[in-house]
PDB file of N, CA and C in Angstrom:
ATOM      1  N   MET G   1       2.772 -45.745 -67.349  1.00  0.00           N
ATOM      2  CA  MET G   1       1.640 -44.776 -67.407  1.00  0.00           C
ATOM      3  C   MET G   1       0.882 -44.713 -66.310  1.00  0.00           C
ATOM      4  N   ILE G   2       0.651 -43.369 -65.346  1.00  0.00           N
ATOM      5  CA  ILE G   2      -0.369 -43.456 -64.617  1.00  0.00           C
ATOM      6  C   ILE G   2      -1.578 -42.612 -64.802  1.00  0.00           C
ATOM      7  N   ILE G   3      -2.604 -43.082 -64.980  1.00  0.00           N
ATOM      8  CA  ILE G   3      -4.108 -42.365 -65.342  1.00  0.00           C
ATOM      9  C   ILE G   3      -4.562 -42.033 -64.195  1.00  0.00           C
ATOM     10  N   THR G   4      -5.333 -40.749 -63.760  1.00  0.00           N
ATOM     11  CA  THR G   4      -5.946 -40.332 -63.018  1.00  0.00           C
ATOM     12  C   THR G   4      -7.130 -39.922 -63.200  1.00  0.00           C
ATOM     13  N   GLY G   5      -8.334 -39.592 -62.417  1.00  0.00           N
ATOM     14  CA  GLY G   5      -9.597 -38.955 -62.941  1.00  0.00           C
ATOM     15  C   GLY G   5     -10.424 -38.949 -61.652  1.00  0.00           C
ATOM     16  N   CYS G   6     -11.433 -38.150 -61.964  1.00  0.00           N
ATOM     17  CA  CYS G   6     -12.656 -37.820 -60.950  1.00  0.00           C
ATOM     18  C   CYS G   6     -14.065 -37.542 -61.703  1.00  0.00           C
ATOM     19  N   GLU G   7     -14.880 -37.926 -60.778  1.00  0.00           N
ATOM     20  CA  GLU G   7     -16.257 -37.641 -61.451  1.00  0.00           C
ATOM     21  C   GLU G   7     -16.903 -37.118 -60.279  1.00  0.00           C
ATOM     22  N   PRO G   8     -18.041 -36.501 -60.622  1.00  0.00           N
ATOM     23  CA  PRO G   8     -19.219 -35.441 -59.625  1.00  0.00           C
ATOM     24  C   PRO G   8     -19.941 -36.958 -58.770  1.00  0.00           C
ATOM     25  N   PHE G   9     -19.799 -36.484 -57.607  1.00  0.00           N
ATOM     26  CA  PHE G   9     -20.708 -37.506 -57.027  1.00  0.00           C
ATOM     27  C   PHE G   9     -22.207 -37.283 -57.310  1.00  0.00           C
ATOM     28  N   PRO G  10     -23.055 -38.594 -57.678  1.00  0.00           N
ATOM     29  CA  PRO G  10     -23.917 -38.403 -58.048  1.00  0.00           C
ATOM     30  C   PRO G  10     -25.284 -38.114 -56.774  1.00  0.00           C
ATOM     31  N   GLY G  11     -25.065 -37.721 -55.817  1.00  0.00           N
ATOM     32  CA  GLY G  11     -25.934 -37.605 -54.478  1.00  0.00           C
ATOM     33  C   GLY G  11     -25.635 -36.383 -53.994  1.00  0.00           C
ATOM     34  N   GLU G  12     -25.835 -36.486 -52.846  1.00  0.00           N
ATOM     35  CA  GLU G  12     -25.948 -35.537 -51.589  1.00  0.00           C
ATOM     36  C   GLU G  12     -25.717 -36.490 -50.110  1.00  0.00           C
ATOM     37  N   MET G  13     -24.627 -35.460 -49.700  1.00  0.00           N
ATOM     38  CA  MET G  13     -24.324 -36.371 -47.803  1.00  0.00           C
ATOM     39  C   MET G  13     -24.951 -35.125 -47.298  1.00  0.00           C
ATOM     40  N   LEU G  14     -25.316 -36.075 -46.404  1.00  0.00           N
ATOM     41  CA  LEU G  14     -26.585 -35.693 -45.310  1.00  0.00           C
ATOM     42  C   LEU G  14     -26.136 -35.636 -43.732  1.00  0.00           C
ATOM     43  N   SER G  15     -26.674 -34.758 -43.177  1.00  0.00           N
ATOM     44  CA  SER G  15     -26.142 -34.911 -41.821  1.00  0.00           C
ATOM     45  C   SER G  15     -26.594 -36.258 -40.928  1.00  0.00           C
ATOM     46  N   PRO G  16     -26.161 -36.203 -39.768  1.00  0.00           N
ATOM     47  CA  PRO G  16     -25.074 -35.737 -39.244  1.00  0.00           C
ATOM     48  C   PRO G  16     -23.504 -35.729 -39.964  1.00  0.00           C
ATOM     49  N   LYS G  17     -22.946 -34.737 -39.430  1.00  0.00           N
ATOM     50  CA  LYS G  17     -21.668 -34.652 -40.124  1.00  0.00           C
ATOM     51  C   LYS G  17     -20.560 -34.914 -38.780  1.00  0.00           C
ATOM     52  N   PHE G  18     -19.450 -35.294 -38.863  1.00  0.00           N
ATOM     53  CA  PHE G  18     -18.497 -35.729 -37.473  1.00  0.00           C
ATOM     54  C   PHE G  18     -16.848 -35.449 -38.275  1.00  0.00           C
ATOM     55  N   ASP G  19     -16.429 -34.847 -37.796  1.00  0.00           N
ATOM     56  CA  ASP G  19     -14.651 -34.975 -38.126  1.00  0.00           C
ATOM     57  C   ASP G  19     -13.949 -36.139 -37.465  1.00  0.00           C
ATOM     58  N   VAL G  20     -13.364 -36.771 -38.072  1.00  0.00           N
ATOM     59  CA  VAL G  20     -13.048 -37.867 -37.588  1.00  0.00           C
ATOM     60  C   VAL G  20     -11.493 -38.079 -37.908  1.00  0.00           C
ATOM     61  N   ILE G  21     -10.602 -38.221 -36.832  1.00  0.00           N
ATOM     62  CA  ILE G  21      -9.560 -38.589 -36.730  1.00  0.00           C
ATOM     63  C   ILE G  21      -8.902 -40.012 -37.525  1.00  0.00           C
ATOM     64  N   LEU G  22      -8.133 -39.959 -38.206  1.00  0.00           N
ATOM     65  CA  LEU G  22      -7.875 -41.126 -38.959  1.00  0.00           C
ATOM     66  C   LEU G  22      -7.134 -42.181 -38.165  1.00  0.00           C
ATOM     67  N   SER G  23      -7.099 -43.624 -37.937  1.00  0.00           N
ATOM     68  CA  SER G  23      -6.461 -44.264 -37.083  1.00  0.00           C
ATOM     69  C   SER G  23      -4.875 -44.142 -37.797  1.00  0.00           C
ATOM     70  N   LYS G  24      -4.009 -44.923 -37.346  1.00  0.00           N
ATOM     71  CA  LYS G  24      -2.833 -45.251 -37.282  1.00  0.00           C
ATOM     72  C   LYS G  24      -2.715 -46.257 -38.930  1.00  0.00           C
ATOM     73  N   SER G  25      -3.612 -47.129 -38.908  1.00  0.00           N
ATOM     74  CA  SER G  25      -3.751 -48.266 -39.672  1.00  0.00           C
ATOM     75  C   SER G  25      -4.196 -47.313 -41.311  1.00  0.00           C
ATOM     76  N   MET G  26      -5.431 -46.645 -40.973  1.00  0.00           N
ATOM     77  CA  MET G  26      -5.960 -46.112 -41.987  1.00  0.00           C
ATOM     78  C   MET G  26      -4.579 -45.099 -42.652  1.00  0.00           C
ATOM     79  N   LEU G  27      -4.079 -44.264 -42.116  1.00  0.00           N
ATOM     80  CA  LEU G  27      -2.902 -43.434 -42.176  1.00  0.00           C
ATOM     81  C   LEU G  27      -1.968 -43.983 -42.997  1.00  0.00           C
ATOM     82  N   ASP G  28      -1.523 -45.500 -42.897  1.00  0.00           N
ATOM     83  CA  ASP G  28      -0.228 -46.297 -43.055  1.00  0.00           C
ATOM     84  C   ASP G  28      -1.010 -46.748 -44.935  1.00  0.00           C
ATOM     85  N   LEU G  29      -2.187 -47.004 -44.605  1.00  0.00           N
ATOM     86  CA  LEU G  29      -2.748 -47.421 -45.777  1.00  0.00           C
ATOM     87  C   LEU G  29      -2.971 -45.918 -47.225  1.00  0.00           C
ATOM     88  N   MET G  30      -3.012 -45.245 -46.365  1.00  0.00           N
ATOM     89  CA  MET G  30      -3.216 -43.762 -47.228  1.00  0.00           C
ATOM     90  C   MET G  30      -1.818 -43.826 -47.923  1.00  0.00           C
ATOM     91  N   VAL G  31      -0.679 -43.551 -47.250  1.00  0.00           N
ATOM     92  CA  VAL G  31       0.758 -43.457 -47.413  1.00  0.00           C
ATOM     93  C   VAL G  31       1.202 -44.869 -48.514  1.00  0.00           C
ATOM     94  N   GLU G  32       0.985 -45.645 -48.050  1.00  0.00           N
ATOM     95  CA  GLU G  32       1.023 -46.973 -49.238  1.00  0.00           C
ATOM     96  C   GLU G  32       0.327 -46.493 -50.656  1.00  0.00           C
ATOM     97  N   TYR G  33      -1.103 -46.150 -50.505  1.00  0.00           N
ATOM     98  CA  TYR G  33      -1.651 -45.666 -51.887  1.00  0.00           C
ATOM     99  C   TYR G  33      -1.195 -44.009 -52.475  1.00  0.00           C
ATOM    100  N   TYR G  34      -0.440 -43.266 -51.943  1.00  0.00           N
ATOM    101  CA  TYR G  34      -0.062 -42.175 -52.518  1.00  0.00           C
ATOM    102  C   TYR G  34       1.808 -42.766 -53.218  1.00  0.00           C
ATOM    103  N   THR G  35       2.479 -43.920 -52.214  1.00  0.00           N
ATOM    104  CA  THR G  35       3.341 -44.102 -52.844  1.00  0.00           C
ATOM    105  C   THR G  35       3.180 -45.033 -53.992  1.00  0.00           C
ATOM    106  N   ALA G  36       2.349 -45.906 -54.112  1.00  0.00           N
ATOM    107  CA  ALA G  36       1.973 -46.714 -55.277  1.00  0.00           C
ATOM    108  C   ALA G  36       1.701 -45.414 -56.186  1.00  0.00           C
ATOM    109  N   THR G  37       0.801 -44.757 -56.067  1.00  0.00           N
ATOM    110  CA  THR G  37      -0.050 -43.772 -57.032  1.00  0.00           C
ATOM    111  C   THR G  37       1.551 -42.789 -57.677  1.00  0.00           C
ATOM    112  N   TYR G  38       1.950 -42.467 -56.908  1.00  0.00           N
ATOM    113  CA  TYR G  38       3.041 -41.154 -57.088  1.00  0.00           C
ATOM    114  C   TYR G  38       4.293 -41.397 -56.677  1.00  0.00           C
ATOM    115  N   GLU G  39       4.908 -42.718 -57.810  1.00  0.00           N
ATOM    116  CA  GLU G  39       6.337 -43.342 -57.921  1.00  0.00           C
ATOM    117  C   GLU G  39       7.450 -42.392 -57.641  1.00  0.00           C
ATOM    118  N   THR G  40       7.682 -41.522 -58.231  1.00  0.00           N
ATOM    119  CA  THR G  40       8.993 -40.481 -57.897  1.00  0.00           C
ATOM    120  C   THR G  40       8.698 -39.588 -56.706  1.00  0.00           C
ATOM    121  N   HIS G  41       7.801 -40.009 -55.817  1.00  0.00           N
ATOM    122  CA  HIS G  41       7.853 -39.191 -54.480  1.00  0.00           C
ATOM    123  C   HIS G  41       7.599 -40.049 -53.512  1.00  0.00           C
ATOM    124  N   ASN G  42       8.083 -39.810 -52.400  1.00  0.00           N
ATOM    125  CA  ASN G  42       8.057 -40.203 -50.804  1.00  0.00           C
ATOM    126  C   ASN G  42       7.133 -39.718 -50.138  1.00  0.00           C
ATOM    127  N   PHE G  43       6.389 -40.803 -49.259  1.00  0.00           N
ATOM    128  CA  PHE G  43       5.058 -40.231 -48.530  1.00  0.00           C
ATOM    129  C   PHE G  43       5.534 -40.733 -46.669  1.00  0.00           C
ATOM    130  N   LYS G  44       4.881 -40.228 -46.114  1.00  0.00           N
ATOM    131  CA  LYS G  44       4.664 -40.396 -44.958  1.00  0.00           C
ATOM    132  C   LYS G  44       3.794 -39.827 -43.803  1.00  0.00           C
ATOM    133  N   ALA G  45       3.282 -40.569 -42.695  1.00  0.00           N
ATOM    134  CA  ALA G  45       2.363 -40.078 -41.675  1.00  0.00           C
ATOM    135  C   ALA G  45       3.185 -39.186 -40.852  1.00  0.00           C
ATOM    136  N   PRO G  46       2.561 -37.973 -40.233  1.00  0.00           N
ATOM    137  CA  PRO G  46       3.005 -37.532 -39.510  1.00  0.00           C
ATOM    138  C   PRO G  46       3.817 -38.521 -38.254  1.00  0.00           C
ATOM    139  N   PHE G  47       4.932 -37.944 -37.834  1.00  0.00           N
ATOM    140  CA  PHE G  47       6.184 -38.363 -36.891  1.00  0.00           C
ATOM    141  C   PHE G  47       6.451 -39.815 -37.035  1.00  0.00           C
ATOM    142  N   ASP G  48       6.040 -40.119 -38.397  1.00  0.00           N
ATOM    143  CA  ASP G  48       7.100 -41.333 -38.884  1.00  0.00           C
ATOM    144  C   ASP G  48       8.367 -41.063 -39.438  1.00  0.00           C
ATOM    145  N   ASP G  49       9.054 -42.349 -39.190  1.00  0.00           N
ATOM    146  CA  ASP G  49      10.299 -42.189 -40.268  1.00  0.00           C
ATOM    147  C   ASP G  49      10.402 -42.503 -41.075  1.00  0.00           C
ATOM    148  N   GLY G  50      11.516 -41.853 -42.072  1.00  0.00           N
ATOM    149  CA  GLY G  50      11.306 -41.953 -43.300  1.00  0.00           C
ATOM    150  C   GLY G  50      12.398 -40.810 -44.145  1.00  0.00           C
ATOM    151  N   PRO G  51      12.309 -40.959 -45.174  1.00  0.00           N
ATOM    152  CA  PRO G  51      13.528 -40.141 -45.571  1.00  0.00           C
ATOM    153  C   PRO G  51      12.767 -38.604 -45.623  1.00  0.00           C
ATOM    154  N   GLU G  52      14.227 -37.925 -45.544  1.00  0.00           N
ATOM    155  CA  GLU G  52      14.419 -36.244 -45.081  1.00  0.00           C
ATOM    156  C   GLU G  52      12.987 -35.318 -46.705  1.00  0.00           C
ATOM    157  N   ASP G  53      13.204 -35.784 -47.513  1.00  0.00           N
ATOM    158  CA  ASP G  53      11.925 -35.098 -48.553  1.00  0.00           C
ATOM    159  C   ASP G  53      11.110 -35.821 -48.681  1.00  0.00           C
ATOM    160  N   SER G  54      10.589 -36.289 -47.914  1.00  0.00           N
ATOM    161  CA  SER G  54       8.702 -36.936 -47.719  1.00  0.00           C
ATOM    162  C   SER G  54       8.058 -36.110 -47.673  1.00  0.00           C
ATOM    163  N   ILE G  55       6.990 -36.619 -48.488  1.00  0.00           N
ATOM    164  CA  ILE G  55       5.921 -35.553 -48.108  1.00  0.00           C
ATOM    165  C   ILE G  55       5.079 -36.132 -47.161  1.00  0.00           C
ATOM    166  N   ILE G  56       4.804 -35.185 -45.937  1.00  0.00           N
ATOM    167  CA  ILE G  56       4.078 -35.477 -44.974  1.00  0.00           C
ATOM    168  C   ILE G  56       2.106 -35.425 -45.443  1.00  0.00           C
ATOM    169  N   LEU G  57       1.797 -36.656 -44.797  1.00  0.00           N
ATOM    170  CA  LEU G  57       0.283 -36.511 -45.092  1.00  0.00           C
ATOM    171  C   LEU G  57      -0.172 -35.973 -44.083  1.00  0.00           C
ATOM    172  N   SER G  58      -0.697 -34.471 -43.924  1.00  0.00           N
ATOM    173  CA  SER G  58      -1.315 -33.558 -43.720  1.00  0.00           C
ATOM    174  C   SER G  58      -2.734 -33.480 -43.265  1.00  0.00           C
ATOM    175  N   HIS G  59      -3.213 -34.447 -43.689  1.00  0.00           N
ATOM    176  CA  HIS G  59      -4.865 -34.533 -43.542  1.00  0.00           C
ATOM    177  C   HIS G  59      -5.470 -35.645 -43.080  1.00  0.00           C
ATOM    178  N   VAL G  60      -5.167 -35.373 -41.527  1.00  0.00           N
ATOM    179  CA  VAL G  60      -5.362 -36.763 -40.690  1.00  0.00           C
ATOM    180  C   VAL G  60      -6.656 -36.678 -40.005  1.00  0.00           C
ATOM    181  N   THR G  61      -7.644 -35.668 -40.554  1.00  0.00           N
ATOM    182  CA  THR G  61      -9.171 -35.845 -40.249  1.00  0.00           C
ATOM    183  C   THR G  61      -9.812 -36.088 -41.454  1.00  0.00           C
ATOM    184  N   ILE G  62     -11.099 -36.537 -41.456  1.00  0.00           N
ATOM    185  CA  ILE G  62     -11.953 -36.878 -42.462  1.00  0.00           C
ATOM    186  C   ILE G  62     -13.081 -36.373 -42.095  1.00  0.00           C
ATOM    187  N   ASN G  63     -14.152 -36.208 -42.907  1.00  0.00           N
ATOM    188  CA  ASN G  63     -15.577 -36.013 -42.601  1.00  0.00           C
ATOM    189  C   ASN G  63     -15.993 -37.197 -42.928  1.00  0.00           C
ATOM    190  N   LYS G  64     -16.928 -37.443 -41.945  1.00  0.00           N
ATOM    191  CA  LYS G  64     -17.677 -38.549 -41.930  1.00  0.00           C
ATOM    192  C   LYS G  64     -19.303 -38.188 -41.642  1.00  0.00           C
ATOM    193  N   PHE G  65     -20.149 -38.635 -42.635  1.00  0.00           N
ATOM    194  CA  PHE G  65     -21.822 -37.921 -42.707  1.00  0.00           C
ATOM    195  C   PHE G  65     -22.741 -39.238 -42.573  1.00  0.00           C
ATOM    196  N   GLY G  66     -23.684 -38.892 -41.428  1.00  0.00           N
ATOM    197  CA  GLY G  66     -24.288 -40.160 -41.362  1.00  0.00           C
ATOM    198  C   GLY G  66     -25.365 -40.728 -42.323  1.00  0.00           C
ATOM    199  N   GLN G  67     -25.338 -40.108 -43.422  1.00  0.00           N
ATOM    200  CA  GLN G  67     -26.231 -40.687 -44.282  1.00  0.00           C
ATOM    201  C   GLN G  67     -26.053 -39.927 -45.934  1.00  0.00           C
ATOM    202  N   CYS G  68     -26.245 -40.384 -46.732  1.00  0.00           N
ATOM    203  CA  CYS G  68     -26.103 -40.101 -48.298  1.00  0.00           C
ATOM    204  C   CYS G  68     -27.413 -40.434 -48.912  1.00  0.00           C
ATOM    205  N   ARG G  69     -27.746 -39.375 -49.826  1.00  0.00           N
ATOM    206  CA  ARG G  69     -29.037 -39.834 -50.696  1.00  0.00           C
ATOM    207  C   ARG G  69     -28.732 -39.527 -52.280  1.00  0.00           C
ATOM    208  N   ILE G  70     -28.982 -40.594 -52.679  1.00  0.00           N
ATOM    209  CA  ILE G  70     -28.460 -40.755 -54.451  1.00  0.00           C
ATOM    210  C   ILE G  70     -29.780 -41.028 -54.858  1.00  0.00           C
ATOM    211  N   GLY G  71     -30.513 -40.014 -55.883  1.00  0.00           N
ATOM    212  CA  GLY G  71     -31.460 -40.340 -56.599  1.00  0.00           C
ATOM    213  C   GLY G  71     -32.694 -40.118 -55.235  1.00  0.00           C
ATOM    214  N   SER G  72     -33.607 -40.854 -55.130  1.00  0.00           N
ATOM    215  CA  SER G  72     -34.702 -40.916 -53.972  1.00  0.00           C
ATOM    216  C   SER G  72     -34.267 -41.770 -53.084  1.00  0.00           C
ATOM    217  N   GLU G  73     -33.151 -42.512 -52.816  1.00  0.00           N
ATOM    218  CA  GLU G  73     -32.903 -43.390 -52.112  1.00  0.00           C
ATOM    219  C   GLU G  73     -32.099 -42.640 -51.035  1.00  0.00           C
ATOM    220  N   VAL G  74     -32.065 -43.162 -49.648  1.00  0.00           N
ATOM    221  CA  VAL G  74     -31.175 -42.709 -48.747  1.00  0.00           C
ATOM    222  C   VAL G  74     -30.196 -44.014 -47.849  1.00  0.00           C
ATOM    223  N   PHE G  75     -28.925 -43.603 -48.094  1.00  0.00           N
ATOM    224  CA  PHE G  75     -28.421 -44.744 -47.431  1.00  0.00           C
ATOM    225  C   PHE G  75     -28.060 -44.193 -46.572  1.00  0.00           C
ATOM    226  N   GLY G  76     -27.844 -45.679 -45.097  1.00  0.00           N
ATOM    227  CA  GLY G  76     -26.842 -44.952 -43.850  1.00  0.00           C
ATOM    228  C   GLY G  76     -27.916 -45.402 -42.976  1.00  0.00           C
ATOM    229  N   SER G  77     -27.388 -44.602 -41.704  1.00  0.00           N
ATOM    230  CA  SER G  77     -28.289 -45.090 -40.344  1.00  0.00           C
ATOM    231  C   SER G  77     -29.282 -43.787 -40.054  1.00  0.00           C
TER     232      SER G  77
END
């Protein structure tokens, strides 16, 4: 049985904000995660070999924030 869920982030993301391209090793970890989580599907990174019916992870960029605030505390540089 697969159980998933989410909850709201209890803080606020603060600038600066950057768009970062994921490294090949991070994409490989994401493929590993999705493959383990959704056992009935095949996943692959863009331009990788794999079954024809594989789902290609299309989000190769992420948002990176310089700081975050949780309550009255600010974390980051």
